[in-house]
GROMACS .gro file of C-alpha atoms in nm:
model
  423
    1UNK     CA    1  -0.027   0.780  -2.269
    2UNK     CA    2   0.215   0.507  -2.077
    3UNK     CA    3   0.149   0.315  -1.686
    4UNK     CA    4   0.532   0.294  -1.595
    5UNK     CA    5   0.578   0.492  -1.294
    6UNK     CA    6   0.708   0.745  -1.471
    7UNK     CA    7   0.415   0.841  -1.548
    8UNK     CA    8   0.234   0.875  -1.292
    9UNK     CA    9   0.103   1.194  -1.079
   10UNK     CA   10   0.354   1.036  -0.775
   11UNK     CA   11   0.693   1.001  -0.993
   12UNK     CA   12   0.602   1.418  -1.169
   13UNK     CA   13   0.561   1.574  -0.803
   14UNK     CA   14   0.806   1.331  -0.504
   15UNK     CA   15   1.000   1.582  -0.339
   16UNK     CA   16   1.249   1.297  -0.209
   17UNK     CA   17   1.440   1.214  -0.457
   18UNK     CA   18   1.758   0.983  -0.241
   19UNK     CA   19   2.034   0.847  -0.517
   20UNK     CA   20   2.149   0.578  -0.453
   21UNK     CA   21   2.445   0.327  -0.617
   22UNK     CA   22   2.431  -0.007  -0.798
   23UNK     CA   23   2.627  -0.267  -0.573
   24UNK     CA   24   2.953  -0.426  -0.747
   25UNK     CA   25   3.219  -0.595  -0.554
   26UNK     CA   26   3.165  -0.797  -0.217
   27UNK     CA   27   3.009  -0.693   0.149
   28UNK     CA   28   2.963  -0.778   0.462
   29UNK     CA   29   2.657  -0.740   0.631
   30UNK     CA   30   2.445  -0.818   0.982
   31UNK     CA   31   2.070  -0.795   0.761
   32UNK     CA   32   2.069  -0.806   0.420
   33UNK     CA   33   1.727  -0.613   0.281
   34UNK     CA   34   1.527  -0.761  -0.077
   35UNK     CA   35   1.296  -0.485  -0.215
   36UNK     CA   36   1.279  -0.169  -0.158
   37UNK     CA   37   0.959  -0.047  -0.124
   38UNK     CA   38   0.779   0.064   0.247
   39UNK     CA   39   0.892  -0.294   0.379
   40UNK     CA   40   1.246  -0.277   0.316
   41UNK     CA   41   1.298   0.073   0.382
   42UNK     CA   42   1.143   0.028   0.756
   43UNK     CA   43   1.313  -0.297   0.782
   44UNK     CA   44   1.649  -0.143   0.686
   45UNK     CA   45   1.571   0.138   0.958
   46UNK     CA   46   1.483   0.019   1.195
   47UNK     CA   47   1.833  -0.258   1.173
   48UNK     CA   48   2.026   0.060   1.161
   49UNK     CA   49   1.928   0.231   1.457
   50UNK     CA   50   1.973  -0.049   1.612
   51UNK     CA   51   2.312  -0.089   1.524
   52UNK     CA   52   2.378  -0.389   1.273
   53UNK     CA   53   2.507  -0.264   0.931
   54UNK     CA   54   2.211  -0.294   0.668
   55UNK     CA   55   2.282  -0.370   0.316
   56UNK     CA   56   1.944  -0.279   0.095
   57UNK     CA   57   1.983  -0.465  -0.272
   58UNK     CA   58   1.658  -0.308  -0.518
   59UNK     CA   59   1.629  -0.415  -0.857
   60UNK     CA   60   1.488  -0.015  -1.021
   61UNK     CA   61   1.466   0.276  -0.796
   62UNK     CA   62   1.385   0.308  -0.420
   63UNK     CA   63   0.983   0.262  -0.421
   64UNK     CA   64   0.952   0.200  -0.781
   65UNK     CA   65   0.667  -0.037  -0.727
   66UNK     CA   66   0.351  -0.134  -0.527
   67UNK     CA   67   0.541   0.137  -0.288
   68UNK     CA   68   0.528   0.421  -0.582
   69UNK     CA   69   0.211   0.365  -0.717
   70UNK     CA   70  -0.009   0.373  -0.394
   71UNK     CA   71  -0.319   0.581  -0.354
   72UNK     CA   72  -0.174   0.700  -0.096
   73UNK     CA   73  -0.448   0.647   0.214
   74UNK     CA   74  -0.227   0.587   0.596
   75UNK     CA   75  -0.517   0.346   0.746
   76UNK     CA   76  -0.594   0.166   1.065
   77UNK     CA   77  -0.586  -0.213   1.028
   78UNK     CA   78  -0.629  -0.415   0.729
   79UNK     CA   79  -0.864  -0.440   0.484
   80UNK     CA   80  -1.094  -0.716   0.741
   81UNK     CA   81  -1.271  -0.672   1.039
   82UNK     CA   82  -1.163  -0.705   1.336
   83UNK     CA   83  -1.384  -1.028   1.372
   84UNK     CA   84  -1.247  -1.152   1.086
   85UNK     CA   85  -0.963  -1.081   1.112
   86UNK     CA   86  -1.038  -1.344   1.460
   87UNK     CA   87  -1.166  -1.562   1.260
   88UNK     CA   88  -0.891  -1.619   1.055
   89UNK     CA   89  -0.610  -1.648   1.300
   90UNK     CA   90  -0.735  -1.702   1.579
   91UNK     CA   91  -0.901  -1.420   1.891
   92UNK     CA   92  -0.544  -1.368   2.071
   93UNK     CA   93  -0.330  -1.384   1.749
   94UNK     CA   94  -0.606  -1.107   1.578
   95UNK     CA   95  -0.662  -0.865   1.924
   96UNK     CA   96  -0.267  -0.868   1.891
   97UNK     CA   97  -0.303  -0.743   1.559
   98UNK     CA   98  -0.540  -0.518   1.529
   99UNK     CA   99  -0.390  -0.380   1.803
  100UNK     CA  100  -0.070  -0.328   1.650
  101UNK     CA  101  -0.188  -0.174   1.405
  102UNK     CA  102  -0.431   0.084   1.531
  103UNK     CA  103  -0.149   0.233   1.622
  104UNK     CA  104   0.036   0.165   1.212
  105UNK     CA  105  -0.052   0.543   1.156
  106UNK     CA  106   0.072   0.701   1.449
  107UNK     CA  107   0.410   0.527   1.354
  108UNK     CA  108   0.395   0.638   0.972
  109UNK     CA  109   0.340   0.956   1.071
  110UNK     CA  110   0.615   0.984   1.352
  111UNK     CA  111   0.835   0.882   1.121
  112UNK     CA  112   0.761   1.149   0.888
  113UNK     CA  113   0.834   1.400   1.127
  114UNK     CA  114   1.162   1.269   1.273
  115UNK     CA  115   1.287   1.237   0.923
  116UNK     CA  116   1.080   1.549   0.747
  117UNK     CA  117   0.963   1.365   0.479
  118UNK     CA  118   0.819   1.581   0.237
  119UNK     CA  119   0.558   1.370   0.112
  120UNK     CA  120   0.256   1.576   0.185
  121UNK     CA  121   0.122   1.427   0.467
  122UNK     CA  122  -0.232   1.559   0.541
  123UNK     CA  123  -0.315   1.327   0.921
  124UNK     CA  124  -0.696   1.399   0.839
  125UNK     CA  125  -0.876   1.117   0.903
  126UNK     CA  126  -1.057   0.888   0.561
  127UNK     CA  127  -1.354   0.816   0.471
  128UNK     CA  128  -1.448   0.485   0.433
  129UNK     CA  129  -1.797   0.520   0.191
  130UNK     CA  130  -2.119   0.378   0.135
  131UNK     CA  131  -2.151   0.333  -0.290
  132UNK     CA  132  -2.584   0.200  -0.228
  133UNK     CA  133  -2.776   0.178   0.036
  134UNK     CA  134  -2.657  -0.150   0.067
  135UNK     CA  135  -2.275  -0.027   0.127
  136UNK     CA  136  -2.380   0.101   0.477
  137UNK     CA  137  -2.447  -0.245   0.654
  138UNK     CA  138  -2.152  -0.337   0.515
  139UNK     CA  139  -2.001  -0.006   0.722
  140UNK     CA  140  -2.375  -0.046   1.048
  141UNK     CA  141  -2.109  -0.375   1.124
  142UNK     CA  142  -1.718  -0.307   1.025
  143UNK     CA  143  -1.802   0.019   1.281
  144UNK     CA  144  -2.019  -0.184   1.579
  145UNK     CA  145  -1.661  -0.398   1.575
  146UNK     CA  146  -1.421  -0.124   1.577
  147UNK     CA  147  -1.593   0.015   1.856
  148UNK     CA  148  -1.630  -0.292   2.011
  149UNK     CA  149  -1.250  -0.320   2.048
  150UNK     CA  150  -1.225   0.046   2.126
  151UNK     CA  151  -1.136   0.250   1.786
  152UNK     CA  152  -1.217   0.585   1.806
  153UNK     CA  153  -1.459   0.609   1.415
  154UNK     CA  154  -1.767   0.763   1.405
  155UNK     CA  155  -2.043   0.633   1.177
  156UNK     CA  156  -2.147   0.930   0.898
  157UNK     CA  157  -2.505   0.905   0.743
  158UNK     CA  158  -2.580   0.997   0.434
  159UNK     CA  159  -2.626   1.409   0.488
  160UNK     CA  160  -2.283   1.386   0.679
  161UNK     CA  161  -2.121   1.202   0.467
  162UNK     CA  162  -2.197   1.406   0.124
  163UNK     CA  163  -2.102   1.768   0.397
  164UNK     CA  164  -1.801   1.577   0.434
  165UNK     CA  165  -1.729   1.523   0.035
  166UNK     CA  166  -1.923   1.747  -0.189
  167UNK     CA  167  -2.084   1.456  -0.317
  168UNK     CA  168  -2.431   1.316  -0.369
  169UNK     CA  169  -2.309   0.955  -0.473
  170UNK     CA  170  -2.308   0.813  -0.131
  171UNK     CA  171  -2.580   0.691   0.156
  172UNK     CA  172  -2.336   0.742   0.470
  173UNK     CA  173  -1.941   0.629   0.525
  174UNK     CA  174  -1.735   0.556   0.821
  175UNK     CA  175  -1.457   0.815   0.884
  176UNK     CA  176  -1.172   0.737   1.070
  177UNK     CA  177  -0.969   0.984   1.263
  178UNK     CA  178  -0.625   0.806   1.305
  179UNK     CA  179  -0.590   0.801   0.877
  180UNK     CA  180  -0.460   1.038   0.664
  181UNK     CA  181  -0.308   1.086   0.270
  182UNK     CA  182   0.061   1.146   0.228
  183UNK     CA  183   0.217   1.098  -0.135
  184UNK     CA  184   0.330   0.733  -0.136
  185UNK     CA  185   0.623   0.708  -0.341
  186UNK     CA  186   0.840   1.044  -0.143
  187UNK     CA  187   0.726   0.856   0.240
  188UNK     CA  188   0.927   0.589   0.070
  189UNK     CA  189   1.194   0.736  -0.057
  190UNK     CA  190   1.233   0.967   0.216
  191UNK     CA  191   1.259   0.654   0.461
  192UNK     CA  192   1.593   0.527   0.211
  193UNK     CA  193   1.630   0.799   0.316
  194UNK     CA  194   1.666   0.780   0.650
  195UNK     CA  195   1.790   0.476   0.617
  196UNK     CA  196   2.140   0.548   0.450
  197UNK     CA  197   2.148   0.870   0.709
  198UNK     CA  198   2.123   0.630   1.055
  199UNK     CA  199   2.397   0.401   0.810
  200UNK     CA  200   2.188   0.117   0.573
  201UNK     CA  201   2.342   0.086   0.263
  202UNK     CA  202   2.126   0.126   0.010
  203UNK     CA  203   2.202   0.017  -0.358
  204UNK     CA  204   1.946   0.048  -0.700
  205UNK     CA  205   1.941  -0.068  -1.004
  206UNK     CA  206   2.109  -0.421  -0.820
  207UNK     CA  207   1.813  -0.728  -0.869
  208UNK     CA  208   1.868  -1.000  -0.712
  209UNK     CA  209   1.948  -1.300  -0.874
  210UNK     CA  210   2.079  -1.591  -0.710
  211UNK     CA  211   2.058  -1.666  -0.345
  212UNK     CA  212   2.148  -1.936  -0.109
  213UNK     CA  213   2.151  -2.057   0.257
  214UNK     CA  214   2.530  -2.113   0.285
  215UNK     CA  215   2.614  -2.256   0.683
  216UNK     CA  216   2.474  -1.959   0.889
  217UNK     CA  217   2.477  -1.707   0.699
  218UNK     CA  218   2.310  -1.619   0.376
  219UNK     CA  219   2.434  -1.556  -0.026
  220UNK     CA  220   2.300  -1.332  -0.234
  221UNK     CA  221   2.486  -1.266  -0.601
  222UNK     CA  222   2.394  -0.944  -0.797
  223UNK     CA  223   2.449  -0.863  -1.187
  224UNK     CA  224   2.769  -0.654  -1.036
  225UNK     CA  225   2.889  -0.870  -0.680
  226UNK     CA  226   2.782  -1.033  -0.427
  227UNK     CA  227   2.653  -1.011   0.003
  228UNK     CA  228   2.669  -1.255   0.272
  229UNK     CA  229   2.472  -1.265   0.541
  230UNK     CA  230   2.345  -1.392   0.911
  231UNK     CA  231   1.982  -1.254   0.797
  232UNK     CA  232   1.790  -1.194   0.510
  233UNK     CA  233   1.452  -0.990   0.436
  234UNK     CA  234   1.301  -1.056   0.125
  235UNK     CA  235   1.080  -0.729   0.145
  236UNK     CA  236   0.948  -0.720  -0.263
  237UNK     CA  237   0.525  -0.853  -0.203
  238UNK     CA  238   0.402  -0.804  -0.524
  239UNK     CA  239   0.676  -0.725  -0.670
  240UNK     CA  240   0.944  -1.033  -0.651
  241UNK     CA  241   1.145  -1.136  -0.985
  242UNK     CA  242   1.322  -1.427  -1.075
  243UNK     CA  243   1.530  -1.536  -0.857
  244UNK     CA  244   1.761  -1.860  -0.886
  245UNK     CA  245   1.754  -2.074  -0.476
  246UNK     CA  246   1.467  -1.899  -0.391
  247UNK     CA  247   1.068  -1.958  -0.437
  248UNK     CA  248   0.913  -1.623  -0.401
  249UNK     CA  249   0.508  -1.679  -0.209
  250UNK     CA  250   0.171  -1.737  -0.388
  251UNK     CA  251   0.013  -1.456  -0.420
  252UNK     CA  252  -0.306  -1.352  -0.584
  253UNK     CA  253  -0.184  -1.021  -0.847
  254UNK     CA  254  -0.509  -0.761  -0.800
  255UNK     CA  255  -0.408  -0.427  -1.009
  256UNK     CA  256  -0.546  -0.081  -0.952
  257UNK     CA  257  -0.546   0.162  -1.153
  258UNK     CA  258  -0.558   0.579  -1.077
  259UNK     CA  259  -0.595   0.921  -1.294
  260UNK     CA  260  -0.535   1.277  -1.156
  261UNK     CA  261  -0.664   1.621  -1.197
  262UNK     CA  262  -0.507   1.956  -1.249
  263UNK     CA  263  -0.541   2.134  -0.994
  264UNK     CA  264  -0.884   2.173  -0.893
  265UNK     CA  265  -1.011   2.598  -0.877
  266UNK     CA  266  -1.027   2.748  -0.497
  267UNK     CA  267  -1.424   2.758  -0.444
  268UNK     CA  268  -1.445   2.403  -0.572
  269UNK     CA  269  -1.206   2.324  -0.334
  270UNK     CA  270  -1.450   2.513  -0.072
  271UNK     CA  271  -1.698   2.236  -0.212
  272UNK     CA  272  -1.483   1.895  -0.307
  273UNK     CA  273  -1.304   1.773   0.004
  274UNK     CA  274  -1.288   2.048   0.237
  275UNK     CA  275  -1.160   1.884   0.514
  276UNK     CA  276  -0.860   1.630   0.288
  277UNK     CA  277  -0.942   1.313   0.386
  278UNK     CA  278  -0.877   1.072   0.163
  279UNK     CA  279  -1.185   0.845   0.045
  280UNK     CA  280  -1.338   0.442  -0.059
  281UNK     CA  281  -1.613   0.261  -0.110
  282UNK     CA  282  -1.763  -0.050  -0.065
  283UNK     CA  283  -1.856  -0.137  -0.417
  284UNK     CA  284  -1.728  -0.518  -0.479
  285UNK     CA  285  -1.518  -0.347  -0.725
  286UNK     CA  286  -1.408  -0.026  -0.494
  287UNK     CA  287  -1.277   0.252  -0.623
  288UNK     CA  288  -1.050   0.557  -0.496
  289UNK     CA  289  -1.084   0.978  -0.445
  290UNK     CA  290  -0.847   1.214  -0.297
  291UNK     CA  291  -0.716   1.517  -0.300
  292UNK     CA  292  -0.278   1.587  -0.361
  293UNK     CA  293  -0.088   1.918  -0.212
  294UNK     CA  294  -0.180   2.064  -0.512
  295UNK     CA  295  -0.585   1.990  -0.544
  296UNK     CA  296  -0.544   1.732  -0.787
  297UNK     CA  297  -0.849   1.533  -0.701
  298UNK     CA  298  -0.704   1.130  -0.781
  299UNK     CA  299  -0.961   0.934  -0.856
  300UNK     CA  300  -0.902   0.555  -0.890
  301UNK     CA  301  -1.064   0.230  -0.949
  302UNK     CA  302  -0.940  -0.192  -0.972
  303UNK     CA  303  -0.769  -0.322  -1.329
  304UNK     CA  304  -0.509  -0.361  -1.512
  305UNK     CA  305  -0.364  -0.056  -1.779
  306UNK     CA  306  -0.146  -0.303  -1.988
  307UNK     CA  307  -0.367  -0.483  -2.222
  308UNK     CA  308  -0.611  -0.493  -2.505
  309UNK     CA  309  -0.906  -0.441  -2.254
  310UNK     CA  310  -0.790  -0.130  -2.028
  311UNK     CA  311  -0.940   0.079  -2.279
  312UNK     CA  312  -1.241   0.014  -2.040
  313UNK     CA  313  -1.157   0.180  -1.743
  314UNK     CA  314  -0.976   0.447  -1.899
  315UNK     CA  315  -1.307   0.581  -2.045
  316UNK     CA  316  -1.443   0.472  -1.723
  317UNK     CA  317  -1.249   0.721  -1.497
  318UNK     CA  318  -1.392   1.015  -1.664
  319UNK     CA  319  -1.733   0.890  -1.610
  320UNK     CA  320  -1.676   0.760  -1.177
  321UNK     CA  321  -1.582   1.107  -1.223
  322UNK     CA  322  -1.830   1.273  -1.292
  323UNK     CA  323  -2.082   1.068  -1.074
  324UNK     CA  324  -1.986   1.167  -0.824
  325UNK     CA  325  -1.879   1.524  -0.868
  326UNK     CA  326  -2.117   1.664  -1.201
  327UNK     CA  327  -1.919   1.933  -1.174
  328UNK     CA  328  -1.645   1.802  -1.266
  329UNK     CA  329  -1.748   1.583  -1.510
  330UNK     CA  330  -1.490   1.795  -1.837
  331UNK     CA  331  -1.195   1.829  -1.610
  332UNK     CA  332  -0.880   1.724  -1.803
  333UNK     CA  333  -0.750   1.282  -1.620
  334UNK     CA  334  -0.409   1.273  -1.697
  335UNK     CA  335  -0.112   1.133  -1.560
  336UNK     CA  336  -0.231   0.745  -1.586
  337UNK     CA  337  -0.089   0.404  -1.402
  338UNK     CA  338  -0.125   0.154  -1.226
  339UNK     CA  339   0.033  -0.116  -0.993
  340UNK     CA  340   0.003  -0.429  -0.872
  341UNK     CA  341  -0.113  -0.544  -0.560
  342UNK     CA  342  -0.075  -0.899  -0.333
  343UNK     CA  343  -0.332  -1.038  -0.194
  344UNK     CA  344  -0.431  -1.388  -0.033
  345UNK     CA  345  -0.682  -1.590  -0.005
  346UNK     CA  346  -0.743  -1.395   0.359
  347UNK     CA  347  -0.725  -1.101   0.274
  348UNK     CA  348  -0.421  -1.127   0.568
  349UNK     CA  349  -0.014  -1.050   0.510
  350UNK     CA  350   0.187  -1.340   0.570
  351UNK     CA  351   0.593  -1.286   0.676
  352UNK     CA  352   0.692  -1.744   0.604
  353UNK     CA  353   0.975  -1.818   0.855
  354UNK     CA  354   1.303  -1.893   0.584
  355UNK     CA  355   1.556  -2.041   0.867
  356UNK     CA  356   1.724  -1.686   0.991
  357UNK     CA  357   1.512  -1.504   0.732
  358UNK     CA  358   1.161  -1.359   0.684
  359UNK     CA  359   1.001  -1.294   0.372
  360UNK     CA  360   0.684  -1.069   0.360
  361UNK     CA  361   0.328  -1.023   0.227
  362UNK     CA  362  -0.015  -1.010   0.081
  363UNK     CA  363  -0.100  -0.704   0.209
  364UNK     CA  364  -0.416  -0.691   0.030
  365UNK     CA  365  -0.453  -0.344  -0.061
  366UNK     CA  366  -0.239  -0.167   0.340
  367UNK     CA  367   0.072  -0.125   0.189
  368UNK     CA  368   0.129   0.220   0.382
  369UNK     CA  369   0.084   0.114   0.762
  370UNK     CA  370   0.136  -0.265   0.790
  371UNK     CA  371   0.455  -0.271   0.530
  372UNK     CA  372   0.636   0.043   0.784
  373UNK     CA  373   0.526  -0.216   1.088
  374UNK     CA  374   0.613  -0.523   0.950
  375UNK     CA  375   0.899  -0.399   0.838
  376UNK     CA  376   1.043  -0.276   1.204
  377UNK     CA  377   0.912  -0.566   1.348
  378UNK     CA  378   1.106  -0.827   1.090
  379UNK     CA  379   1.408  -0.614   1.158
  380UNK     CA  380   1.404  -0.632   1.522
  381UNK     CA  381   1.244  -1.065   1.534
  382UNK     CA  382   1.607  -1.113   1.364
  383UNK     CA  383   1.874  -0.881   1.499
  384UNK     CA  384   1.700  -0.993   1.857
  385UNK     CA  385   1.606  -1.369   1.811
  386UNK     CA  386   1.304  -1.360   1.906
  387UNK     CA  387   1.027  -1.425   1.689
  388UNK     CA  388   0.735  -1.312   1.930
  389UNK     CA  389   0.837  -0.920   1.783
  390UNK     CA  390   0.618  -1.063   1.484
  391UNK     CA  391   0.293  -0.875   1.404
  392UNK     CA  392   0.160  -1.252   1.260
  393UNK     CA  393   0.314  -1.553   1.430
  394UNK     CA  394   0.563  -1.692   1.062
  395UNK     CA  395   0.415  -1.966   0.867
  396UNK     CA  396   0.671  -2.307   0.734
  397UNK     CA  397   0.532  -2.214   0.371
  398UNK     CA  398   0.177  -2.043   0.171
  399UNK     CA  399   0.095  -2.178  -0.164
  400UNK     CA  400  -0.266  -2.011  -0.376
  401UNK     CA  401  -0.441  -2.298  -0.522
  402UNK     CA  402  -0.426  -2.143  -0.943
  403UNK     CA  403  -0.333  -1.816  -0.812
  404UNK     CA  404  -0.323  -1.681  -1.195
  405UNK     CA  405  -0.688  -1.768  -1.279
  406UNK     CA  406  -0.791  -1.664  -0.921
  407UNK     CA  407  -0.644  -1.247  -1.024
  408UNK     CA  408  -0.785  -1.339  -1.399
  409UNK     CA  409  -1.087  -1.306  -1.302
  410UNK     CA  410  -1.051  -1.005  -1.092
  411UNK     CA  411  -0.921  -0.824  -1.315
  412UNK     CA  412  -1.206  -0.944  -1.584
  413UNK     CA  413  -1.463  -0.929  -1.348
  414UNK     CA  414  -1.302  -0.498  -1.299
  415UNK     CA  415  -1.356  -0.443  -1.663
  416UNK     CA  416  -1.688  -0.574  -1.772
  417UNK     CA  417  -1.843  -0.313  -1.413
  418UNK     CA  418  -1.635  -0.022  -1.605
  419UNK     CA  419  -1.763  -0.123  -1.913
  420UNK     CA  420  -2.168  -0.149  -1.813
  421UNK     CA  421  -2.103   0.125  -1.471
  422UNK     CA  422  -2.148   0.480  -1.378
  423UNK     CA  423  -2.310   0.561  -1.775
   0.00000   0.00000   0.00000
């Protein structure tokens, strides 16, 4: 089995199939967007709705990066709880960011409804599950901080969490009714379709090869042409490629892999996640599980599937599945895939000021809601000239020392954990 996009479940079940041409020749636009995932497509859609001329170029197909490899949990907020966000960026900026991200799932599901995006939306909430009694302490801390800012989250006892998940392996859960699940690749491609319908011109198989600032505009080269635009948005996140004239911001690449069962029989679906919440746990090496629209259980964990030790990740998956649901111990797992997460040291997304453009990155595993929000906000800020519209203050630069070594540390830790756990 390979772990590229085509081998994954989301590619196999995607109902959104817009097609876009390669870019060739010369063109001018108000805004050029590089990257066709959630951030880039949301930016293109918003800019086109505001009346700007937009060109989006994507090196492969829309959603082929992290957006098409996502777990599909449309969460409110970030991985960090509110007080940790405030400590990192200041109380005023932190409160504003938390408030904006609290509304991100509503923004996502509103776009899905408005543009009739065929992405299996289920707004039934998410469950952050305690993997052990110690994990409940973390959930209690998060519950206290979230309720303090008005979030309608509910702390579930072990008994209630077992009933909601259908698994005796959980020790409590934090339920967030604002969130839900989607087919992540279909959502990205649906955003692309909506942007094109609004007037943006999108191009796939058209990687940016060079960029430069030329007077008051940007010049962007591709293998078959060149674009000139007043504004630029770099929306490549964890999938940045080498581009002459542009040094991608440093991030810590962390990988996450998944696989799916066959559709479960109706009797099991009455017990396993009967309300269709999406789940992830409190373990240091995190796991996630959810159902898709056809009743497949999609399960995943931290790690990559493209190195010699990845067999340990694959062999762990059925053990983890059986630990969660003993009735699935003989279930076949297929459609293995993995993707990259762009992590920052603070676990916070960043926007870099490129002087007439922005680069956005570092969702640290929370791409759907934040990507949708940040993309639209960057388009509004550039076209209006008002940086106060951005969810976070823009930075002038960003660096992470030893990012490659940190990435190797995470992968080694995940591999060793999966060697010994759930046996």
